[in-house]
Short mmCIF file of C-alpha atoms in Angstrom, two decimals:
data_model
loop_
_atom_site.label_atom_id
_atom_site.label_comp_id
_atom_site.label_asym_id
_atom_site.label_seq_id
_atom_site.Cartn_x
_atom_site.Cartn_y
_atom_site.Cartn_z
CA UNK A 1 0.00 0.00 0.00
CA UNK A 2 1.10 3.57 -0.66
CA UNK A 3 2.16 5.47 2.48
CA UNK A 4 0.29 8.74 2.90
CA UNK A 5 2.19 9.60 6.08
CA UNK A 6 5.38 7.90 7.26
CA UNK A 7 6.97 8.65 10.64
CA UNK A 8 10.02 6.60 11.50
CA UNK A 9 11.82 7.13 14.83
CA UNK A 10 10.94 10.81 15.27
CA UNK A 11 10.23 13.04 18.25
CA UNK A 12 7.51 15.71 18.52
CA UNK A 13 9.15 18.99 19.38
CA UNK A 14 8.47 22.72 19.64
CA UNK A 15 11.64 24.79 19.83
CA UNK A 16 13.71 23.04 22.48
CA UNK A 17 10.81 21.35 24.25
CA UNK A 18 10.12 17.71 23.46
CA UNK A 19 6.56 16.47 23.95
CA UNK A 20 6.87 12.92 22.60
CA UNK A 21 10.43 11.47 22.69
CA UNK A 22 9.86 8.79 20.07
CA UNK A 23 7.08 7.83 17.69
CA UNK A 24 6.91 5.63 14.62
CA UNK A 25 3.70 5.33 12.60
CA UNK A 26 2.52 4.92 9.05
CA UNK A 27 -0.83 5.76 7.47
CA UNK A 28 -1.47 3.94 4.22
CA UNK A 29 -4.08 4.33 1.51
CA UNK A 30 -7.03 2.05 2.27
CA UNK A 31 -6.83 2.65 6.05
CA UNK A 32 -9.07 4.74 8.34
CA UNK A 33 -7.40 5.68 11.62
CA UNK A 34 -8.62 6.62 15.07
CA UNK A 35 -6.06 8.42 17.30
CA UNK A 36 -6.92 8.19 20.98
CA UNK A 37 -5.42 8.63 24.43
CA UNK A 38 -6.09 10.10 27.86
CA UNK A 39 -5.86 13.79 28.69
CA UNK A 40 -2.21 14.84 28.58
CA UNK A 41 -1.12 11.56 26.97
CA UNK A 42 0.60 13.22 24.00
CA UNK A 43 -2.26 12.63 21.57
CA UNK A 44 -3.00 16.34 21.13
CA UNK A 45 0.67 17.18 20.46
CA UNK A 46 0.87 14.40 17.89
CA UNK A 47 -2.17 15.76 16.08
CA UNK A 48 -0.80 19.28 16.19
CA UNK A 49 2.44 18.01 14.67
CA UNK A 50 0.44 16.40 11.85
CA UNK A 51 -1.12 19.84 11.29
CA UNK A 52 2.30 21.51 11.18
CA UNK A 53 1.91 23.33 14.51
CA UNK A 54 4.67 21.22 16.11
CA UNK A 55 7.65 19.52 14.49
CA UNK A 56 8.50 15.90 13.76
CA UNK A 57 12.29 15.76 14.27
CA UNK A 58 14.21 12.60 13.26
CA UNK A 59 16.12 10.85 16.06
CA UNK A 60 19.19 9.98 14.02
CA UNK A 61 21.42 7.24 15.45
CA UNK A 62 24.13 5.05 14.00
CA UNK A 63 21.96 1.99 14.57
CA UNK A 64 18.58 3.25 13.42
CA UNK A 65 17.31 5.32 10.51
CA UNK A 66 14.85 8.16 11.09
CA UNK A 67 12.60 10.01 8.67
CA UNK A 68 9.32 11.87 8.29
CA UNK A 69 7.23 12.38 5.16
CA UNK A 70 3.64 13.40 4.50
CA UNK A 71 1.78 14.16 1.32
CA UNK A 72 -0.48 16.49 3.35
CA UNK A 73 2.10 19.05 4.53
CA UNK A 74 0.52 22.49 4.41
CA UNK A 75 -2.95 21.07 3.76
CA UNK A 76 -4.23 19.90 7.17
CA UNK A 77 -7.17 21.23 9.19
CA UNK A 78 -8.12 20.27 12.76
CA UNK A 79 -11.73 20.59 13.94
CA UNK A 80 -11.75 20.37 17.73
CA UNK A 81 -13.07 21.78 20.99
CA UNK A 82 -9.82 23.73 21.14
CA UNK A 83 -10.53 25.30 17.75
CA UNK A 84 -14.08 26.14 18.79
CA UNK A 85 -12.82 27.85 21.95
CA UNK A 86 -10.25 29.80 19.92
CA UNK A 87 -13.00 30.94 17.53
CA UNK A 88 -15.15 32.19 20.41
CA UNK A 89 -12.15 34.02 21.84
CA UNK A 90 -11.58 35.67 18.46
CA UNK A 91 -15.23 36.73 18.31
CA UNK A 92 -14.97 38.30 21.75
CA UNK A 93 -11.90 40.24 20.63
CA UNK A 94 -13.89 41.58 17.65
CA UNK A 95 -17.02 42.44 19.68
CA UNK A 96 -18.34 45.92 18.83
CA UNK A 97 -21.43 45.92 21.06
CA UNK A 98 -20.15 48.98 22.93
CA UNK A 99 -20.26 50.99 19.67
CA UNK A 100 -23.69 49.77 18.52
CA UNK A 101 -27.29 50.23 19.60
CA UNK A 102 -27.83 46.47 19.75
CA UNK A 103 -25.97 43.28 20.66
CA UNK A 104 -23.16 42.43 18.24
CA UNK A 105 -23.78 38.77 17.37
CA UNK A 106 -20.46 38.57 15.52
CA UNK A 107 -19.80 37.21 12.06
CA UNK A 108 -22.63 35.23 10.56
CA UNK A 109 -22.10 31.60 9.69
CA UNK A 110 -22.32 32.57 6.02
CA UNK A 111 -19.52 35.12 6.35
CA UNK A 112 -17.38 32.73 8.41
CA UNK A 113 -17.62 29.95 5.82
CA UNK A 114 -17.13 32.39 2.92
CA UNK A 115 -13.69 33.29 4.32
CA UNK A 116 -12.28 30.08 2.85
CA UNK A 117 -14.08 30.70 -0.47
CA UNK A 118 -12.42 34.00 -1.29
CA UNK A 119 -14.36 36.22 1.11
CA UNK A 120 -12.84 38.89 3.40
CA UNK A 121 -11.17 37.74 6.61
CA UNK A 122 -12.40 38.38 10.15
CA UNK A 123 -10.71 41.76 10.47
CA UNK A 124 -12.53 42.98 7.34
CA UNK A 125 -15.91 41.50 8.20
CA UNK A 126 -17.84 44.57 7.06
CA UNK A 127 -16.72 44.21 3.45
CA UNK A 128 -19.07 42.69 0.81
CA UNK A 129 -19.24 38.92 0.47
CA UNK A 130 -18.30 37.17 -2.78
CA UNK A 131 -21.16 35.86 -4.98
CA UNK A 132 -20.46 32.27 -3.90
CA UNK A 133 -21.66 33.14 -0.38
CA UNK A 134 -25.22 33.42 -1.70
CA UNK A 135 -25.15 29.83 -2.94
CA UNK A 136 -23.98 28.08 0.23
CA UNK A 137 -27.37 26.42 0.82
CA UNK A 138 -26.93 24.49 -2.44
CA UNK A 139 -23.57 23.01 -1.48
CA UNK A 140 -23.33 19.36 -0.49
CA UNK A 141 -20.95 20.08 2.39
CA UNK A 142 -23.35 22.61 3.93
CA UNK A 143 -26.22 20.11 3.83
CA UNK A 144 -24.00 17.29 5.12
CA UNK A 145 -23.18 19.33 8.22
CA UNK A 146 -26.79 20.46 8.71
CA UNK A 147 -25.97 24.19 8.94
CA UNK A 148 -28.06 25.53 6.05
CA UNK A 149 -30.69 26.92 8.47
CA UNK A 150 -28.22 28.87 10.66
CA UNK A 151 -26.03 30.47 8.01
CA UNK A 152 -27.35 33.95 8.74
CA UNK A 153 -27.12 33.70 12.51
CA UNK A 154 -24.22 35.33 14.35
CA UNK A 155 -21.54 32.98 15.64
CA UNK A 156 -21.92 34.28 19.17
CA UNK A 157 -25.64 33.47 19.09
CA UNK A 158 -24.93 29.83 18.18
CA UNK A 159 -24.77 26.91 20.58
CA UNK A 160 -21.57 24.95 21.12
CA UNK A 161 -22.85 22.14 18.91
CA UNK A 162 -23.79 24.55 16.12
CA UNK A 163 -20.32 26.13 16.27
CA UNK A 164 -18.73 22.67 15.95
CA UNK A 165 -20.78 21.88 12.85
CA UNK A 166 -19.95 25.28 11.36
CA UNK A 167 -16.22 24.61 11.85
CA UNK A 168 -16.57 21.23 10.19
CA UNK A 169 -18.42 22.71 7.21
CA UNK A 170 -15.76 25.38 6.74
CA UNK A 171 -13.02 22.75 6.97
CA UNK A 172 -14.69 20.66 4.27
CA UNK A 173 -14.95 23.65 1.96
CA UNK A 174 -11.36 24.71 2.63
CA UNK A 175 -10.10 22.07 0.18
CA UNK A 176 -7.56 20.83 2.74
CA UNK A 177 -6.44 17.30 1.96
CA UNK A 178 -6.36 15.98 5.54
CA UNK A 179 -9.10 16.73 8.08
CA UNK A 180 -8.55 15.77 11.71
CA UNK A 181 -11.83 15.57 13.64
CA UNK A 182 -11.06 15.69 17.36
CA UNK A 183 -13.89 14.63 19.71
CA UNK A 184 -16.46 15.51 17.02
CA UNK A 185 -19.47 14.19 18.96
CA UNK A 186 -18.85 16.19 22.16
CA UNK A 187 -21.69 18.61 22.88
CA UNK A 188 -23.86 17.49 19.96
CA UNK A 189 -27.51 16.55 20.34
CA UNK A 190 -28.89 13.24 19.05
CA UNK A 191 -29.81 14.65 15.63
CA UNK A 192 -26.43 16.31 15.16
CA UNK A 193 -24.61 13.14 16.20
CA UNK A 194 -26.57 11.18 13.63
CA UNK A 195 -25.76 13.74 10.92
CA UNK A 196 -22.07 13.68 11.79
CA UNK A 197 -21.90 9.89 12.05
CA UNK A 198 -23.50 9.49 8.61
CA UNK A 199 -21.16 12.14 7.21
CA UNK A 200 -18.12 10.39 8.64
CA UNK A 201 -19.18 6.99 7.35
CA UNK A 202 -19.76 8.41 3.86
CA UNK A 203 -16.46 10.30 3.81
CA UNK A 204 -14.43 7.34 5.01
CA UNK A 205 -16.01 4.96 2.51
CA UNK A 206 -15.02 7.41 -0.22
CA UNK A 207 -11.53 7.64 1.28
CA UNK A 208 -11.13 3.85 1.30
CA UNK A 209 -12.38 3.62 -2.27
CA UNK A 210 -9.99 6.37 -3.40
CA UNK A 211 -6.96 4.18 -2.89
CA UNK A 212 -3.76 6.12 -3.57
CA UNK A 213 -5.50 9.06 -5.27
CA UNK A 214 -3.46 12.07 -4.09
CA UNK A 215 -6.39 14.47 -4.64
CA UNK A 216 -8.78 12.65 -2.29
CA UNK A 217 -9.62 14.24 1.06
CA UNK A 218 -8.61 12.02 3.99
CA UNK A 219 -9.98 11.94 7.54
CA UNK A 220 -8.41 11.06 10.87
CA UNK A 221 -10.74 10.71 13.84
CA UNK A 222 -9.38 11.60 17.30
CA UNK A 223 -11.18 10.92 20.58
CA UNK A 224 -10.43 11.11 24.29
CA UNK A 225 -12.84 8.25 24.97
CA UNK A 226 -13.41 5.10 22.96
CA UNK A 227 -17.11 5.65 22.36
CA UNK A 228 -19.34 6.08 19.30
CA UNK A 229 -16.51 4.99 17.01
CA UNK A 230 -17.81 4.65 13.44
CA UNK A 231 -17.73 1.16 11.98
CA UNK A 232 -15.59 2.29 9.07
CA UNK A 233 -12.54 2.81 11.32
CA UNK A 234 -9.94 0.14 10.53
CA UNK A 235 -6.94 1.02 12.75
CA UNK A 236 -6.22 2.63 16.12
CA UNK A 237 -3.22 4.58 17.41
CA UNK A 238 -3.21 5.15 21.18
CA UNK A 239 -0.97 7.36 23.30
CA UNK A 240 -0.21 7.14 27.03
CA UNK A 241 2.37 9.10 29.03
CA UNK A 242 3.94 10.67 25.96
CA UNK A 243 4.44 7.43 24.05
CA UNK A 244 2.58 5.09 21.71
CA UNK A 245 0.77 2.50 23.83
CA UNK A 246 -1.06 0.70 21.01
CA UNK A 247 -0.86 0.64 17.24
CA UNK A 248 -2.87 -1.90 15.31
CA UNK A 249 -6.26 -2.97 14.04
CA UNK A 250 -9.55 -1.86 15.50
CA UNK A 251 -10.50 -5.47 16.35
CA UNK A 252 -7.32 -5.98 18.39
CA UNK A 253 -7.83 -2.68 20.18
CA UNK A 254 -11.41 -3.55 21.13
CA UNK A 255 -10.17 -6.78 22.71
CA UNK A 256 -7.65 -4.74 24.71
CA UNK A 257 -10.34 -2.25 25.77
CA UNK A 258 -12.61 -5.07 26.99
CA UNK A 259 -9.79 -6.47 29.12
CA UNK A 260 -9.01 -3.04 30.60
CA UNK A 261 -12.65 -2.37 31.41
CA UNK A 262 -12.87 -5.63 33.31
CA UNK A 263 -9.82 -4.71 35.37
CA UNK A 264 -11.10 -1.15 36.01
CA UNK A 265 -14.44 -2.46 37.25
CA UNK A 266 -12.66 -4.39 39.99
CA UNK A 267 -11.09 -1.23 41.44
CA UNK A 268 -13.97 1.20 40.78
CA UNK A 269 -15.63 0.88 44.19
CA UNK A 270 -12.32 1.31 46.03
CA UNK A 271 -11.39 4.41 44.00
CA UNK A 272 -14.81 6.00 44.53
CA UNK A 273 -14.63 5.35 48.27
CA UNK A 274 -11.16 6.91 48.44
CA UNK A 275 -12.38 9.97 46.53
CA UNK A 276 -15.35 10.37 48.88
CA UNK A 277 -13.08 10.14 51.94
CA UNK A 278 -10.59 12.65 50.51
CA UNK A 279 -13.39 15.06 49.60
CA UNK A 280 -14.89 14.80 53.08
CA UNK A 281 -11.55 15.59 54.68
CA UNK A 282 -11.09 18.69 52.47
CA UNK A 283 -14.59 19.92 53.30
CA UNK A 284 -14.02 19.49 57.04
CA UNK A 285 -10.66 21.24 56.95
CA UNK A 286 -12.00 24.12 54.85
CA UNK A 287 -14.97 24.58 57.17
CA UNK A 288 -12.66 24.53 60.20
CA UNK A 289 -10.74 27.46 58.74
CA UNK A 290 -13.95 29.36 58.00
CA UNK A 291 -13.39 29.61 54.23
CA UNK A 292 -16.49 27.69 53.11
CA UNK A 293 -19.90 29.22 52.49
CA UNK A 294 -21.85 27.84 55.45
CA UNK A 295 -25.05 29.86 55.16
CA UNK A 296 -27.68 27.29 54.24
CA UNK A 297 -31.09 28.98 54.20
CA UNK A 298 -34.47 27.29 54.48
CA UNK A 299 -35.14 24.24 52.34
CA UNK A 300 -38.54 25.60 51.28
CA UNK A 301 -37.14 28.89 49.92
CA UNK A 302 -36.28 28.84 46.19
CA UNK A 303 -32.67 29.20 45.12
CA UNK A 304 -33.69 30.14 41.57
CA UNK A 305 -37.04 31.35 40.26
CA UNK A 306 -37.91 32.34 36.68
CA UNK A 307 -41.41 33.62 35.93
CA UNK A 308 -42.74 34.18 32.41
CA UNK A 309 -39.22 34.56 31.01
CA UNK A 310 -38.79 35.58 27.36
CA UNK A 311 -35.34 35.93 25.76
CA UNK A 312 -34.47 36.40 22.10
CA UNK A 313 -32.61 38.33 19.43
CA UNK A 314 -33.76 39.96 16.20
CA UNK A 315 -37.34 38.78 16.62
CA UNK A 316 -36.36 35.16 17.33
CA UNK A 317 -37.34 33.92 20.80
CA UNK A 318 -34.90 31.44 22.34
CA UNK A 319 -36.87 31.11 25.57
CA UNK A 320 -40.61 31.78 25.66
CA UNK A 321 -42.94 32.04 28.69
CA UNK A 322 -40.63 29.94 30.86
CA UNK A 323 -41.66 29.31 34.47
CA UNK A 324 -39.11 27.35 36.51
CA UNK A 325 -38.22 27.11 40.21
CA UNK A 326 -35.27 25.38 41.85
CA UNK A 327 -35.32 24.49 45.55
CA UNK A 328 -32.35 23.40 47.69
CA UNK A 329 -31.23 19.81 47.03
CA UNK A 330 -33.36 19.59 43.88
CA UNK A 331 -30.67 18.51 41.46
CA UNK A 332 -31.70 19.24 37.86
CA UNK A 333 -30.72 17.68 34.54
CA UNK A 334 -31.27 20.24 31.76
CA UNK A 335 -31.53 18.90 28.23
CA UNK A 336 -32.62 19.88 24.75
CA UNK A 337 -31.36 20.06 21.18
CA UNK A 338 -28.48 22.27 20.08
CA UNK A 339 -29.71 25.87 20.00
CA UNK A 340 -32.72 25.18 22.25
CA UNK A 341 -31.63 27.77 24.83
CA UNK A 342 -29.89 25.71 27.54
CA UNK A 343 -26.82 27.93 27.76
CA UNK A 344 -29.01 31.06 27.50
CA UNK A 345 -31.00 29.80 30.48
CA UNK A 346 -27.87 29.31 32.57
CA UNK A 347 -26.51 32.72 31.55
CA UNK A 348 -29.67 34.35 32.91
CA UNK A 349 -28.77 32.86 36.28
CA UNK A 350 -25.09 33.81 36.13
CA UNK A 351 -25.89 37.31 34.83
CA UNK A 352 -23.94 36.85 31.60
CA UNK A 353 -27.10 37.56 29.59
CA UNK A 354 -28.21 41.17 30.03
CA UNK A 355 -31.84 40.31 29.23
CA UNK A 356 -32.05 39.06 32.80
CA UNK A 357 -32.88 42.62 33.84
CA UNK A 358 -36.00 42.78 31.64
CA UNK A 359 -37.34 39.52 33.07
CA UNK A 360 -38.53 38.26 36.44
CA UNK A 361 -35.47 36.26 37.52
CA UNK A 362 -34.91 35.77 41.24
CA UNK A 363 -31.80 34.28 42.86
CA UNK A 364 -31.67 33.40 46.53
CA UNK A 365 -34.89 35.31 47.20
CA UNK A 366 -33.94 38.54 45.43
CA UNK A 367 -34.95 39.76 41.98
CA UNK A 368 -32.07 40.52 39.64
CA UNK A 369 -31.68 44.22 38.96
CA UNK A 370 -32.83 45.45 42.40
CA UNK A 371 -29.48 46.78 43.59
CA UNK A 372 -27.50 43.58 44.15
CA UNK A 373 -23.89 43.50 43.00
CA UNK A 374 -22.41 40.81 40.79
CA UNK A 375 -20.37 39.71 43.81
CA UNK A 376 -23.56 39.18 45.83
CA UNK A 377 -24.58 36.65 43.19
CA UNK A 378 -21.21 35.06 42.45
CA UNK A 379 -20.44 34.18 46.06
CA UNK A 380 -23.30 31.64 45.99
CA UNK A 381 -22.55 30.22 42.53
CA UNK A 382 -19.98 27.81 41.15
CA UNK A 383 -19.83 27.83 37.35
CA UNK A 384 -18.38 25.53 34.68
CA UNK A 385 -19.22 26.76 31.20
CA UNK A 386 -17.90 27.29 27.71
CA UNK A 387 -17.84 31.05 28.33
CA UNK A 388 -15.74 30.62 31.49
CA UNK A 389 -13.36 28.30 29.64
CA UNK A 390 -12.84 30.91 26.93
CA UNK A 391 -12.26 33.63 29.55
CA UNK A 392 -9.67 31.52 31.34
CA UNK A 393 -7.85 30.80 28.08
CA UNK A 394 -7.27 34.55 27.87
CA UNK A 395 -5.25 34.39 31.13
CA UNK A 396 -3.78 31.00 30.25
CA UNK A 397 -0.40 31.74 31.82
CA UNK A 398 -1.95 31.49 35.30
CA UNK A 399 -0.64 28.48 37.24
CA UNK A 400 -3.03 25.75 38.42
CA UNK A 401 -2.77 26.66 42.07
CA UNK A 402 -3.87 30.21 41.28
CA UNK A 403 -6.76 28.97 39.12
CA UNK A 404 -8.08 26.91 42.03
CA UNK A 405 -7.65 29.73 44.55
CA UNK A 406 -9.48 32.11 42.20
CA UNK A 407 -12.55 29.94 42.81
CA UNK A 408 -12.62 31.14 46.42
CA UNK A 409 -12.46 34.75 45.20
CA UNK A 410 -14.79 34.55 42.16
CA UNK A 411 -12.16 36.07 39.87
CA UNK A 412 -10.74 35.18 36.46
CA UNK A 413 -7.08 34.89 37.36
CA UNK A 414 -5.68 35.63 40.82
CA UNK A 415 -5.17 39.18 42.05
CA UNK A 416 -3.42 39.61 45.39
CA UNK A 417 -1.33 37.17 47.39
CA UNK A 418 -2.94 33.87 48.39
CA UNK A 419 -3.18 32.91 52.05
CA UNK A 420 -1.46 29.83 53.47
CA UNK A 421 -4.88 28.28 54.02
CA UNK A 422 -5.86 28.86 50.37
CA UNK A 423 -2.57 27.36 49.15
CA UNK A 424 -3.00 24.26 51.30
CA UNK A 425 -6.61 23.82 50.16
CA UNK A 426 -5.67 24.28 46.49
CA UNK A 427 -3.02 21.54 46.71
CA UNK A 428 -5.53 19.15 48.25
CA UNK A 429 -8.14 19.88 45.56
CA UNK A 430 -5.56 19.43 42.81
CA UNK A 431 -4.51 16.07 44.28
CA UNK A 432 -8.19 15.06 44.44
CA UNK A 433 -8.50 15.66 40.68
CA UNK A 434 -5.28 13.83 39.82
CA UNK A 435 -2.99 16.88 39.49
CA UNK A 436 -0.81 16.29 42.55
CA UNK A 437 2.55 18.06 42.28
CA UNK A 438 1.49 20.10 39.26
CA UNK A 439 0.37 23.26 41.03
CA UNK A 440 2.98 25.35 39.17
CA UNK A 441 2.00 24.10 35.70
CA UNK A 442 0.38 26.83 33.63
CA UNK A 443 -3.26 26.52 32.63
CA UNK A 444 -2.27 27.11 28.99
CA UNK A 445 0.07 24.10 29.00
CA UNK A 446 -2.78 21.66 29.70
CA UNK A 447 -4.86 19.84 27.13
CA UNK A 448 -8.43 21.04 26.64
CA UNK A 449 -9.78 18.17 28.75
CA UNK A 450 -7.32 18.79 31.58
CA UNK A 451 -8.30 22.47 31.58
CA UNK A 452 -11.93 21.43 31.89
CA UNK A 453 -11.18 19.25 34.92
CA UNK A 454 -9.34 22.13 36.61
CA UNK A 455 -12.30 24.47 36.04
CA UNK A 456 -14.68 21.94 37.61
CA UNK A 457 -12.52 21.81 40.73
CA UNK A 458 -12.32 25.63 40.75
CA UNK A 459 -16.13 25.82 40.72
CA UNK A 460 -16.49 23.36 43.59
CA UNK A 461 -13.90 24.65 46.08
CA UNK A 462 -16.16 27.10 47.94
CA UNK A 463 -19.05 24.60 48.18
CA UNK A 464 -21.52 27.00 46.52
CA UNK A 465 -25.27 26.94 47.02
CA UNK A 466 -25.72 26.31 43.29
CA UNK A 467 -23.20 24.56 41.04
CA UNK A 468 -23.88 25.30 37.35
CA UNK A 469 -22.45 22.70 34.98
CA UNK A 470 -22.74 23.38 31.24
CA UNK A 471 -21.41 20.25 29.49
CA UNK A 472 -18.73 19.82 32.20
CA UNK A 473 -17.22 16.63 30.75
CA UNK A 474 -16.27 18.11 27.36
CA UNK A 475 -12.86 16.75 26.39
CA UNK A 476 -12.38 14.49 29.42
CA UNK A 477 -10.93 11.02 28.93
CA UNK A 478 -12.83 8.05 30.34
CA UNK A 479 -11.00 7.84 33.66
CA UNK A 480 -11.07 11.59 34.32
CA UNK A 481 -14.73 11.73 33.28
CA UNK A 482 -15.69 8.99 35.73
CA UNK A 483 -13.73 10.66 38.52
CA UNK A 484 -15.46 13.99 37.90
CA UNK A 485 -18.92 12.39 37.77
CA UNK A 486 -18.19 10.59 41.05
CA UNK A 487 -17.02 13.88 42.57
CA UNK A 488 -20.19 15.69 41.48
CA UNK A 489 -22.32 12.94 42.99
CA UNK A 490 -20.31 13.23 46.22
CA UNK A 491 -20.82 17.01 46.25
CA UNK A 492 -24.57 16.53 45.82
CA UNK A 493 -24.58 14.10 48.77
CA UNK A 494 -23.36 16.88 51.10
CA UNK A 495 -26.79 18.54 50.76
CA UNK A 496 -25.11 21.97 50.78
CA UNK A 497 -24.84 22.35 46.99
CA UNK A 498 -27.59 22.02 44.36
CA UNK A 499 -26.58 20.95 40.84
CA UNK A 500 -27.90 22.40 37.57
CA UNK A 501 -26.42 20.11 34.94
CA UNK A 502 -26.56 20.45 31.15
CA UNK A 503 -25.44 17.46 29.07
CA UNK A 504 -26.37 15.68 25.84
CA UNK A 505 -24.72 12.46 26.96
CA UNK A 506 -27.26 10.26 28.74
CA UNK A 507 -24.45 8.29 30.41
CA UNK A 508 -23.43 11.48 32.28
CA UNK A 509 -26.79 11.97 34.00
CA UNK A 510 -26.25 11.53 37.75
CA UNK A 511 -28.47 9.35 39.98
CA UNK A 512 -29.19 12.39 42.20
CA UNK A 513 -30.70 14.35 39.27
CA UNK A 514 -34.34 13.48 39.87
CA UNK A 515 -35.72 16.58 38.14
CA UNK A 516 -35.50 17.25 34.40
CA UNK A 517 -36.05 20.49 32.50
CA UNK A 518 -36.40 19.65 28.81
CA UNK A 519 -36.34 22.55 26.34
CA UNK A 520 -38.35 21.96 23.18
CA UNK A 521 -37.95 24.78 20.62
CA UNK A 522 -40.75 25.47 18.13
CA UNK A 523 -43.30 23.81 20.42
CA UNK A 524 -45.94 25.31 22.72
CA UNK A 525 -45.10 25.27 25.53
CA UNK A 526 -41.42 25.20 24.62
CA UNK A 527 -40.39 23.23 27.69
CA UNK A 528 -41.40 20.28 29.83
CA UNK A 529 -40.67 19.54 33.48
CA UNK A 530 -40.23 15.84 34.19
CA UNK A 531 -39.29 13.53 37.06
CA UNK A 532 -36.47 11.05 36.57
#
C-alpha cells in the first residue's frame, strides 16, 4: 500500500521542548485511523504536529534510521473543541457591542464559511461577500453538516454544537487534503450526532475507495474516549504518558479495551470510596478554617425562580414564557437540542445575559436588577461553562494553584497574594482531581480536557449553594470523566450544593438528578418539566 504519512523514529518537538520522545507510525491508503489517548497523553501534540503546529524531528542514530514524510504538509485542518474555543475568543476580541445600539452577534455563519471561499477575513468583516456566499445552501458540504438553516445567525448566538458543525463545514470547503476531527461528537444533540456519524461513514467509505489518489480528502478521527466509534474505522493509534501504547487494528484494540474495562471495574468501588473520603476531609478542613460558604437557608425557599421569562434576538425567541423554580437539594438535569436555549438559560442565572434585567429572575430570594452586585450573586454560585473556559484561556499563563484559589475569590485569574490556608486547600483539591505536584503548571500548558477538569474543581472549592455545569465533561478522557462524575455525585450528597447540569450524553446523568427540564424549541409550551 502507498504510504500517505510515514513517521520513522521521530520526536515531537516545539523549539527546544520535546513532547513525545519517540514515535513511529505509518498511514497507508485504504486505512481509516482513530487516534486516541487520555488527557495529557501526547495525543494532542501528535495531532498538532500532523497539522504543522509542532515539528516531527528525526532521532538519528548510527543503529537506526529516522525520517518523516507526508503528502499532506501544508494542507491539514483540525476541527476540535480547542478550535471552537479559539473561535469564540476571536469573536470576543472583535465584539463591537459597545459601539452599537444592539448586541453584536459577531460574524454570521455565512460570512465565516465564505472566508475560505475567497471572502474577506475576520478583520474585514464589514466588506461585501463574494457571490459564492449566496449559494452556500446548495452546497453538499453545507447540507452534510446540517448548517443551512443557521447560516445567517451570528456565531456568538450559536450553541456549542452549532459552532462545531460550522467549523466542520468550513473545513470541508477549505479544500484541505487531511481533516482531523477531534472529539467531534462532544456537545452534539442526538440529531447532530446522527448527521455527523453518517457524514463520517460516507467520507471514510469514499476515502477507502480512493486508494492512492493524491487528490482525495482524507480523515483522521481523534477521541479522548473510545465511544461512538464509526464502523468504518480500521486502525487505532493510542498514546499514554507521551508514548505510543497501542498501534494496530480496531478489532485488536477492542479486545484490549474489553480487558481493561474488566480490570477497572474491579477497582472502581475502592477508588470511589477513596475519593469520597478525601473530599470529606477537604470539606471538614476548609470549614474549620472558615473559608467555606456555610449559610444554608431554608429548604422551602427557592434558590432560583424564573417567571414568564422571554429571551431572544432579532425577533427570534430562544426562551418563551418559561416558568421554573429550583429548591435546595433539587438537582436538575437540563436537556434539549443544540440551540434550544440551555446555555441562554444558565446565563440568565449567572448574569452573563443582560436580558435578565428585563425579566422576572430571582436568585436566593432577590430579583435581579434590584441593587444587588455581581459579587452578591457570584459568592453563591460555582460555574463551569464554555464562556468561562474561553475567559480563562485569555489568562492561560496562570498556574493551576492560582486557578483553584481564584474559585474562592470569584475572579478570572488571581489578584493579590494567596493565604497559606488557600494554598493548602488548592493543593488538596488538585490532588483530588489527579494533578498532585502540578500546582505550578500553567493553565495554557494543559490539554483542553485537563483544563476542563481544573475548572470543575475551581467551581467546587467554595461549596456554593448552586453549582452550574454546562457540558462539564467536554474533552475528558474516560477515567477523568468517571472521577469527575463521582465527585459531582459526592458534592450533591453533602446537601449543601444544588446541581444544575446540562449534558447531551445520557451516560453522564447523575443518579441524584431526579428533576429534568427539557427545552423543546418550536413547540408550545417550549419546555417540559419531568421527574427522573
